[in-house]
CSV table of C-alpha atoms (C1' of nucleotides) in Angstrom, one decimal:
chain,number,residue,atom,x,y,z
R,1,MET,CA,99.7,139.1,99.6
R,2,SER,CA,98.3,137.3,96.5
R,3,THR,CA,100.4,134.1,95.9
R,4,THR,CA,102.4,134.2,92.7
R,5,PRO,CA,101.2,131.5,90.2
R,6,PRO,CA,103.3,128.1,90.4
R,7,SER,CA,106.3,128.0,88.3
R,8,PRO,CA,106.5,125.0,85.7
R,9,ARG,CA,109.0,123.4,88.3
R,10,GLU,CA,106.5,123.7,91.0
R,11,ARG,CA,103.8,122.5,88.9
R,12,LEU,CA,105.9,119.4,87.9
R,13,LEU,CA,106.5,118.7,91.5
R,14,GLU,CA,103.0,118.9,92.6
R,15,THR,CA,101.8,116.8,89.7
R,16,ALA,CA,104.7,114.2,90.4
R,17,SER,CA,103.6,113.9,94.0
R,18,ARG,CA,100.0,113.5,93.1
R,19,LEU,CA,100.6,111.0,90.3
R,20,PHE,CA,103.4,108.9,91.9
R,21,TYR,CA,101.6,108.7,95.2
R,22,ALA,CA,98.4,107.7,93.6
R,23,GLU,CA,99.6,105.3,91.0
R,24,GLY,CA,103.1,104.4,91.6
R,25,ILE,CA,106.4,105.7,90.1
R,26,HIS,CA,107.2,103.2,87.3
R,27,THR,CA,103.5,103.2,86.1
R,28,VAL,CA,103.5,107.1,85.5
R,29,PRO,CA,105.1,108.0,82.3
R,30,VAL,CA,106.8,111.4,81.5
R,31,ASP,CA,104.1,112.1,79.1
R,32,ARG,CA,101.4,112.1,81.7
R,33,LEU,CA,103.5,114.2,84.0
R,34,VAL,CA,104.1,116.9,81.4
R,35,THR,CA,100.6,116.8,80.3
R,36,GLN,CA,98.9,117.1,83.6
R,37,ALA,CA,101.5,119.7,84.8
R,38,ASP,CA,100.8,121.6,81.6
R,39,VAL,CA,104.6,121.8,80.7
R,40,THR,CA,106.4,120.8,77.7
R,41,ARG,CA,108.9,118.0,77.6
R,42,ALA,CA,111.7,120.4,76.8
R,43,THR,CA,110.8,122.3,80.1
R,44,PHE,CA,110.8,119.1,82.0
R,45,TYR,CA,114.2,118.0,81.0
R,46,ARG,CA,115.5,121.5,81.5
R,47,HIS,CA,114.7,121.2,85.3
R,48,PHE,CA,115.4,117.6,85.7
R,49,PRO,CA,118.2,115.7,83.9
R,50,ALA,CA,116.1,112.5,84.1
R,51,LYS,CA,112.9,111.2,85.4
R,52,GLU,CA,114.7,109.8,88.3
R,53,ASP,CA,115.9,113.3,89.5
R,54,LEU,CA,112.2,114.2,89.5
R,55,VAL,CA,111.6,111.2,91.7
R,56,VAL,CA,114.2,112.3,94.2
R,57,ALA,CA,112.9,115.9,94.1
R,58,TYR,CA,109.5,114.7,94.8
R,59,LEU,CA,110.6,112.6,97.9
R,60,ARG,CA,112.5,115.4,99.3
R,61,ALA,CA,109.6,117.9,98.9
R,62,THR,CA,107.4,115.4,100.6
R,63,ASP,CA,110.1,114.9,103.3
R,64,ALA,CA,109.9,118.8,104.0
R,65,ARG,CA,106.1,118.8,104.0
R,66,LEU,CA,105.9,116.0,106.6
R,67,ARG,CA,108.5,117.7,108.8
R,68,GLY,CA,106.4,120.8,108.8
R,69,ALA,CA,103.3,118.8,109.6
R,70,VAL,CA,104.8,117.1,112.4
R,71,GLU,CA,106.2,120.2,113.8
R,72,THR,CA,103.0,122.0,113.8
R,73,ALA,CA,101.1,119.0,115.3
R,74,VAL,CA,103.7,118.8,118.0
R,75,ALA,CA,103.9,122.5,118.7
R,76,ARG,CA,100.1,122.6,119.6
R,77,GLY,CA,100.6,121.0,123.0
R,78,ALA,CA,103.0,120.7,126.0
R,79,ALA,CA,106.1,118.5,125.9
R,80,GLU,CA,104.2,115.5,127.4
R,81,GLN,CA,101.7,115.4,124.6
R,82,GLY,CA,104.2,115.5,121.8
R,83,VAL,CA,104.3,111.6,121.4
R,84,SER,CA,100.4,111.5,121.5
R,85,ALA,CA,100.2,114.2,118.9
R,86,VAL,CA,102.4,111.8,116.6
R,87,LEU,CA,99.9,109.1,117.2
R,88,ASP,CA,97.0,111.3,116.4
R,89,LEU,CA,98.9,112.4,113.2
R,90,ILE,CA,99.3,109.0,112.2
R,91,GLY,CA,95.6,108.2,112.6
R,92,GLU,CA,94.6,111.2,110.7
R,93,THR,CA,96.9,110.3,107.8
R,94,THR,CA,95.7,106.8,107.4
R,95,CYS,CA,92.0,107.9,107.4
R,96,ALA,CA,92.5,110.8,105.0
R,97,ALA,CA,90.9,110.6,101.6
R,98,GLY,CA,93.1,109.3,98.9
R,99,PHE,CA,95.4,107.7,101.4
R,100,ARG,CA,97.6,105.1,99.7
R,101,GLY,CA,100.3,104.3,102.2
R,102,CYS,CA,103.6,105.9,102.9
R,103,HIS,CA,105.4,107.7,100.2
R,104,PHE,CA,108.7,106.5,101.1
R,105,ILE,CA,107.9,102.7,101.7
R,106,ASN,CA,105.9,102.7,98.5
R,107,ALA,CA,109.0,104.2,96.7
R,108,ALA,CA,111.4,101.7,98.2
R,109,ALA,CA,109.4,98.8,96.9
R,110,GLU,CA,110.1,100.0,93.6
R,111,TYR,CA,113.7,101.0,93.9
R,112,PRO,CA,115.4,97.9,95.4
R,113,ASP,CA,118.9,99.1,95.0
R,114,ALA,CA,120.0,100.5,98.3
R,115,SER,CA,122.6,102.7,96.8
R,116,ASP,CA,120.2,104.3,94.5
R,117,PRO,CA,119.7,108.1,95.2
R,118,VAL,CA,116.0,107.4,95.8
R,119,ARG,CA,116.8,105.2,98.5
R,120,GLU,CA,119.2,107.8,100.1
R,121,ALA,CA,116.4,110.3,100.2
R,122,ILE,CA,114.1,107.6,101.8
R,123,ALA,CA,116.9,106.9,104.3
R,124,GLU,CA,117.4,110.5,105.2
R,125,HIS,CA,113.6,111.0,105.8
R,126,ARG,CA,113.4,107.8,107.9
R,127,ALA,CA,116.5,108.9,110.1
R,128,TRP,CA,114.9,112.3,110.6
R,129,PHE,CA,111.7,110.6,111.7
R,130,GLN,CA,113.2,108.1,114.1
R,131,GLN,CA,115.5,111.0,115.7
R,132,THR,CA,112.5,113.3,116.1
R,133,VAL,CA,110.2,110.8,117.7
R,134,THR,CA,112.9,109.6,120.1
R,135,GLU,CA,113.7,113.2,121.0
R,136,LEU,CA,109.9,113.7,121.6
R,137,ALA,CA,109.9,110.7,124.0
R,138,ALA,CA,112.9,111.9,125.9
R,139,ARG,CA,111.3,115.3,126.3
R,140,ALA,CA,108.3,113.7,127.5
R,141,GLY,CA,110.3,112.0,130.2
R,142,HIS,CA,109.9,108.5,128.8
R,143,PRO,CA,112.3,106.0,130.8
R,144,ASP,CA,113.5,104.4,127.7
R,145,PRO,CA,113.4,107.0,124.7
R,146,ALA,CA,115.3,104.7,122.3
R,147,TYR,CA,112.7,102.1,122.7
R,148,ALA,CA,109.8,104.4,122.7
R,149,GLY,CA,111.2,106.0,119.5
R,150,ARG,CA,111.5,102.6,117.7
R,151,VAL,CA,108.1,101.7,118.9
R,152,LEU,CA,106.5,104.8,117.2
R,153,VAL,CA,108.4,104.1,114.0
R,154,LEU,CA,107.1,100.5,114.2
R,155,LEU,CA,103.5,101.6,114.7
R,156,HIS,CA,103.9,104.3,112.0
R,157,ASP,CA,105.2,101.8,109.4
R,158,GLY,CA,102.5,99.3,110.4
R,159,ALA,CA,99.6,101.8,110.2
R,160,LEU,CA,100.6,103.2,106.9
R,161,ALA,CA,101.5,99.8,105.3
R,162,GLY,CA,98.2,98.2,106.6
R,163,ALA,CA,95.7,100.8,106.5
R,164,GLN,CA,95.7,101.1,102.7
R,165,LEU,CA,94.8,97.3,102.5
R,166,ASP,CA,92.5,96.9,105.6
R,167,ASP,CA,90.0,99.0,107.5
R,168,PRO,CA,91.6,102.5,108.1
R,169,GLU,CA,89.6,103.3,111.0
R,170,ALA,CA,90.2,100.0,112.9
R,171,VAL,CA,94.0,100.7,112.1
R,172,ARG,CA,93.6,104.1,113.7
R,173,ALA,CA,92.0,102.8,116.8
R,174,THR,CA,94.5,100.0,117.1
R,175,VAL,CA,97.5,102.3,116.7
R,176,ARG,CA,96.2,104.8,119.3
R,177,ARG,CA,95.3,102.1,121.9
R,178,ALA,CA,98.6,100.2,121.3
R,179,GLY,CA,100.6,103.4,121.4
R,180,HIS,CA,99.0,104.4,124.6
R,181,ASP,CA,99.6,101.0,126.2
R,182,LEU,CA,103.2,100.8,125.3
R,183,LEU,CA,104.3,104.2,126.0
R,184,GLY,CA,102.5,104.7,129.3
R,185,LEU,CA,100.0,107.5,128.1
R,186,PRO,CA,96.6,107.9,129.6
R,187,HIS,CA,93.7,107.0,127.4
V,1,MET,CA,111.7,59.1,96.7
V,2,SER,CA,113.8,61.2,94.3
V,3,THR,CA,112.0,64.4,93.4
V,4,THR,CA,110.9,64.8,90.0
V,5,PRO,CA,112.7,67.7,88.1
V,6,PRO,CA,110.8,70.9,88.3
V,7,SER,CA,108.5,71.5,85.4
V,8,PRO,CA,108.7,74.7,83.3
V,9,ARG,CA,105.6,76.1,85.2
V,10,GLU,CA,107.4,75.5,88.5
V,11,ARG,CA,110.6,77.0,87.3
V,12,LEU,CA,108.7,80.1,86.1
V,13,LEU,CA,106.9,80.5,89.5
V,14,GLU,CA,110.3,80.0,91.3
V,15,THR,CA,112.1,82.5,89.3
V,16,ALA,CA,109.2,84.9,89.4
V,17,SER,CA,109.2,84.7,93.1
V,18,ARG,CA,112.9,85.4,93.3
V,19,LEU,CA,113.1,88.2,90.9
V,20,PHE,CA,109.9,90.0,91.7
V,21,TYR,CA,110.8,89.9,95.4
V,22,ALA,CA,114.2,91.2,94.9
V,23,GLU,CA,113.8,93.7,92.2
V,24,GLY,CA,110.2,94.5,92.1
V,25,ILE,CA,107.6,93.6,89.6
V,26,HIS,CA,107.4,96.2,87.0
V,27,THR,CA,111.3,96.3,86.8
V,28,VAL,CA,111.6,92.6,85.8
V,29,PRO,CA,110.9,92.1,82.1
V,30,VAL,CA,109.5,88.9,80.6
V,31,ASP,CA,112.8,88.4,78.9
V,32,ARG,CA,114.7,88.1,82.3
V,33,LEU,CA,112.0,85.7,83.6
V,34,VAL,CA,112.2,83.3,80.6
V,35,THR,CA,115.9,83.5,80.4
V,36,GLN,CA,116.4,82.7,84.2
V,37,ALA,CA,113.7,80.0,84.2
V,38,ASP,CA,115.3,78.4,81.2
V,39,VAL,CA,112.0,78.6,79.5
V,40,THR,CA,111.1,79.9,76.0
V,41,ARG,CA,108.6,82.8,75.5
V,42,ALA,CA,106.1,80.4,73.9
V,43,THR,CA,106.0,78.3,76.9
V,44,PHE,CA,105.6,81.3,79.2
V,45,TYR,CA,102.5,82.4,77.3
V,46,ARG,CA,101.3,78.7,77.1
V,47,HIS,CA,101.0,78.7,81.0
V,48,PHE,CA,100.2,82.4,81.7
V,49,PRO,CA,97.9,84.4,79.1
V,50,ALA,CA,99.8,87.6,80.2
V,51,LYS,CA,102.5,88.7,82.7
V,52,GLU,CA,100.1,89.9,85.2
V,53,ASP,CA,98.7,86.2,85.6
V,54,LEU,CA,102.2,85.1,86.5
V,55,VAL,CA,102.3,88.0,89.2
V,56,VAL,CA,98.8,86.7,90.6
V,57,ALA,CA,100.1,83.1,90.6
V,58,TYR,CA,103.5,84.2,92.2
V,59,LEU,CA,101.4,85.9,95.1
V,60,ARG,CA,99.1,82.8,95.5
V,61,ALA,CA,102.1,80.5,95.7
V,62,THR,CA,103.7,82.9,98.3
V,63,ASP,CA,100.5,82.8,100.2
V,64,ALA,CA,100.4,79.0,100.3
V,65,ARG,CA,104.0,79.0,101.4
V,66,LEU,CA,103.6,81.5,104.2
V,67,ARG,CA,100.4,79.6,105.4
V,68,GLY,CA,102.6,76.4,105.8
V,69,ALA,CA,105.3,78.4,107.6
V,70,VAL,CA,102.8,79.9,110.2
V,71,GLU,CA,101.1,76.4,110.7
V,72,THR,CA,104.5,74.6,111.3
V,73,ALA,CA,105.7,77.5,113.6
V,74,VAL,CA,102.6,77.5,115.7
V,75,ALA,CA,102.3,73.6,115.8
V,76,ARG,CA,105.6,73.4,117.7
V,77,GLY,CA,104.1,74.6,121.0
V,78,ALA,CA,101.1,74.7,123.2
V,79,ALA,CA,98.1,77.0,122.5
V,80,GLU,CA,99.5,79.6,124.8
V,81,GLN,CA,102.7,79.8,122.8
V,82,GLY,CA,101.2,80.4,119.5
V,83,VAL,CA,101.1,84.1,119.5
V,84,SER,CA,104.7,84.2,120.7
V,85,ALA,CA,105.6,81.9,117.9
V,86,VAL,CA,104.3,84.4,115.5
V,87,LEU,CA,106.3,87.1,117.0
V,88,ASP,CA,109.4,84.9,116.6
V,89,LEU,CA,108.5,84.2,113.1
V,90,ILE,CA,108.3,87.9,112.2
V,91,GLY,CA,111.8,88.5,113.8
V,92,GLU,CA,113.3,85.6,111.9
V,93,THR,CA,111.8,86.9,108.6
V,94,THR,CA,113.0,90.5,108.9
V,95,CYS,CA,116.5,89.2,109.8
V,96,ALA,CA,116.8,86.7,107.1
V,97,ALA,CA,119.3,87.1,104.2
V,98,GLY,CA,117.8,88.7,101.2
V,99,PHE,CA,115.0,90.1,103.2
V,100,ARG,CA,113.3,93.0,101.2
V,101,GLY,CA,109.9,93.5,102.9
V,102,CYS,CA,106.6,91.9,102.5
V,103,HIS,CA,105.8,90.3,99.1
V,104,PHE,CA,102.3,91.6,99.5
V,105,ILE,CA,102.9,95.2,100.6
V,106,ASN,CA,105.4,95.7,98.0
V,107,ALA,CA,103.2,94.3,95.3
V,108,ALA,CA,100.3,96.6,96.5
V,109,ALA,CA,102.7,99.6,95.9
V,110,GLU,CA,102.9,98.7,92.4
V,111,TYR,CA,99.3,97.9,91.9
V,112,PRO,CA,97.2,100.8,92.9
V,113,ASP,CA,93.9,99.7,91.5
V,114,ALA,CA,92.1,97.9,94.4
V,115,SER,CA,89.9,96.0,92.0
V,116,ASP,CA,93.0,94.5,90.2
V,117,PRO,CA,93.4,90.8,90.4
V,118,VAL,CA,96.7,91.3,92.0
V,119,ARG,CA,95.0,93.2,95.0
V,120,GLU,CA,92.5,90.5,95.4
V,121,ALA,CA,95.2,88.2,96.0
V,122,ILE,CA,96.7,90.5,98.5
V,123,ALA,CA,93.4,91.0,100.3
V,124,GLU,CA,92.8,87.2,100.5
V,125,HIS,CA,96.3,86.7,102.1
V,126,ARG,CA,95.8,89.5,104.5
V,127,ALA,CA,92.3,88.3,105.5
V,128,TRP,CA,93.7,84.9,106.2
V,129,PHE,CA,96.5,86.3,108.3
V,130,GLN,CA,94.2,88.6,110.2
V,131,GLN,CA,91.8,85.7,111.0
V,132,THR,CA,94.6,83.3,111.9
V,133,VAL,CA,96.5,85.5,114.4
V,134,THR,CA,92.9,86.5,115.9
V,135,GLU,CA,92.1,82.8,116.4
V,136,LEU,CA,95.4,82.3,117.9
V,137,ALA,CA,94.9,84.8,120.4
V,138,ALA,CA,91.5,83.7,121.3
V,139,ARG,CA,93.0,80.0,121.7
V,140,ALA,CA,95.6,81.6,124.0
V,141,GLY,CA,92.9,83.0,126.2
V,142,HIS,CA,93.5,86.6,125.4
V,143,PRO,CA,90.8,88.8,126.9
V,144,ASP,CA,90.3,90.9,123.7
V,145,PRO,CA,91.1,88.6,120.7
V,146,ALA,CA,90.2,91.1,118.0
V,147,TYR,CA,92.4,93.8,119.4
V,148,ALA,CA,95.1,91.2,119.9
V,149,GLY,CA,94.8,90.2,116.1
V,150,ARG,CA,95.0,93.8,115.0
V,151,VAL,CA,98.0,94.3,117.1
V,152,LEU,CA,99.8,91.3,115.5
V,153,VAL,CA,98.9,92.6,112.1
V,154,LEU,CA,100.0,96.0,112.9
V,155,LEU,CA,103.4,94.8,114.3
V,156,HIS,CA,103.9,92.4,111.4
V,157,ASP,CA,103.2,95.1,108.8
V,158,GLY,CA,105.5,97.6,110.6
V,159,ALA,CA,108.3,95.2,111.1
V,160,LEU,CA,108.3,94.1,107.4
V,161,ALA,CA,108.0,97.6,106.1
V,162,GLY,CA,110.5,99.1,108.4
V,163,ALA,CA,113.2,96.4,108.6
V,164,GLN,CA,114.3,96.7,105.0
V,165,LEU,CA,115.1,100.3,105.5
V,166,ASP,CA,116.5,100.3,109.2
V,167,ASP,CA,118.4,97.9,111.3
V,168,PRO,CA,116.7,94.5,111.1
V,169,GLU,CA,118.0,93.3,114.6
V,170,ALA,CA,116.6,96.5,116.3
V,171,VAL,CA,113.2,96.0,114.7
V,172,ARG,CA,113.2,92.4,115.7
V,173,ALA,CA,114.0,93.3,119.4
V,174,THR,CA,111.3,95.9,119.3
V,175,VAL,CA,108.7,93.8,117.8
V,176,ARG,CA,109.3,91.1,120.5
V,177,ARG,CA,109.3,93.5,123.4
V,178,ALA,CA,106.3,95.5,122.2
V,179,GLY,CA,104.3,92.4,121.3
V,180,HIS,CA,105.0,90.8,124.6
V,181,ASP,CA,104.1,94.0,126.4
V,182,LEU,CA,100.8,94.5,124.5
V,183,LEU,CA,99.8,91.0,124.6
V,184,GLY,CA,100.5,90.3,128.2
V,185,LEU,CA,103.0,87.5,127.5
V,186,PRO,CA,106.1,86.8,129.7
V,187,HIS,CA,109.5,88.0,128.7
S,1,DC,C1',104.1,45.8,70.3
S,2,DG,C1',104.2,49.3,67.1
S,3,DT,C1',102.3,53.6,65.2
S,4,DC,C1',100.4,57.9,64.8
S,5,DA,C1',98.4,62.0,66.4
S,6,DA,C1',98.3,65.5,69.8
S,7,DA,C1',100.5,68.2,73.2
S,8,DG,C1',104.2,70.5,75.2
S,9,DA,C1',108.7,72.5,74.8
S,10,DC,C1',112.5,74.7,72.3
S,11,DA,C1',114.7,78.3,69.3
S,12,DG,C1',114.4,82.5,67.6
S,13,DA,C1',112.4,86.0,64.7
S,14,DA,C1',109.1,89.6,64.5
S,15,DC,C1',105.4,92.9,65.6
S,16,DG,C1',103.3,97.0,67.5
S,17,DT,C1',103.4,99.7,71.4
S,18,DT,C1',105.3,102.5,75.0
S,19,DC,C1',108.9,104.6,77.3
S,20,DG,C1',112.7,107.9,78.2
S,21,DT,C1',115.2,111.2,75.9
S,22,DT,C1',116.6,114.5,72.3
S,23,DC,C1',115.9,117.9,68.8
S,24,DT,C1',114.0,121.8,66.0
S,25,DC,C1',111.6,125.9,65.7
S,26,DC,C1',109.1,129.9,67.5
S,27,DC,C1',107.4,133.0,71.1
S,28,DT,C1',107.8,135.9,75.3
S,29,DT,C1',110.2,138.2,78.9
S,30,DT,C1',113.9,140.7,80.8
C,1,DA,C1',121.0,139.4,73.2
C,2,DA,C1',120.0,135.7,76.5
C,3,DA,C1',117.1,132.7,79.0
C,4,DG,C1',113.1,130.2,79.8
C,5,DG,C1',109.0,128.4,78.2
C,6,DG,C1',105.5,126.4,74.4
C,7,DA,C1',104.6,123.0,70.5
C,8,DG,C1',105.5,119.0,68.6
C,9,DA,C1',108.3,115.8,65.8
C,10,DA,C1',111.5,112.2,66.2
C,11,DC,C1',114.8,108.6,67.8
C,12,DG,C1',116.5,104.6,70.0
C,13,DA,C1',115.8,101.3,73.2
C,14,DA,C1',112.9,98.2,75.9
C,15,DC,C1',108.8,96.0,76.7
C,16,DG,C1',104.7,92.7,76.2
C,17,DT,C1',103.0,89.8,72.9
C,18,DT,C1',102.6,86.9,68.7
C,19,DC,C1',104.3,83.9,65.2
C,20,DT,C1',106.9,80.2,62.6
C,21,DG,C1',109.2,76.1,62.7
C,22,DT,C1',111.3,71.8,64.6
C,23,DC,C1',111.9,68.4,68.0
C,24,DT,C1',110.6,65.3,71.8
C,25,DT,C1',107.3,63.2,74.9
C,26,DT,C1',103.2,60.9,75.7
C,27,DG,C1',99.4,58.0,75.5
C,28,DA,C1',95.5,55.9,72.9
C,29,DC,C1',94.3,52.6,69.6
C,30,DG,C1',95.0,49.2,65.9
DNA sequence: CGTCAAAGACAGAACGTTCGTTCTCCCTTT
DNA sequence: AAAGGGAGAACGAACGTTCTGTCTTTGACG
């Protein structure tokens, strides 16, 4: 089962994810994207009508990847451990090498227009996450799943926004302790 | 005591704060800045050697404004109420008209280089906030002021990052409840 | 009190660069 | 024959920055 070599479209998406996340969206020109993806300009515009379409595709691909990561992290334990697994996943994310905040929050900073397709992709991702963690809290028997879900989103946003500017390990510890305190989990 | 009319430099700073915050930094060209500030290009470059210098000045001015806001909000009550005042201030910020997240977190998304002067200004602001809320927690008699301070920063970051993308009122309520739960304050 | 020089601001053109996008031409694969 | 990709030139627009020239304000000094 040898994997087929990545198509130009896949190379573009992978390069976009890497560069957009590491350097911001507006600061990465099309020239760098096609050069690093080893693709010609014509190929770029054959797959994406404009740069913004690649931005949306990048966010949707990231969304799909994160859904998978949450699924596998949660599936490892029993229902009561799902919430704790999300807290751990947040900590691992903020302390990973090359961490530079949340793909979606960062993108939102560069796309202020709430009706922009980029913002729609962001909203869809956030709605999924909100719903997922709320269901996790309900399944774990939390008395107020809606509140628990909003707490998890709040801690997630705070961790990813702050850890790139402060000490990531301190943020990880704070998230874990605060999450367990708020949601009645054992330390 | 009639106020003197704002100088070109002040007009530039006010315009920069308004436009950079509402639309992002890289998306606002110098042309829009000088037009809306009613200033010529020559005047712009007489006060700021480059656009990035205006960005730094904008962040430092915002930092000064926020220090004042926290001071007055805290000064209104006794020592034990300082932490609660910060929580209230966060809620008011996220629910204000035109709210679009945190000036500094948004700017960091557009300036990935940690050694950039913009990032230095961001780091200074965050260090001040971290230290201020930690001292507030200590003054209020919290048993673990360092943890309480990190919790306040975490809630602050999460609220400002999330409220622009979700329901601000829900975020406000969550921050208040979670903050009081975590820090042992009465509801 | 009057004067002159320096500084700051206005108006607008202009420069060089970079960006997103399009185009032409050729090659390979199916 | 058709479609997808490679190579690279080219275009028009937008951007940050500089320049030329004129006018007003200001303050030091005769």
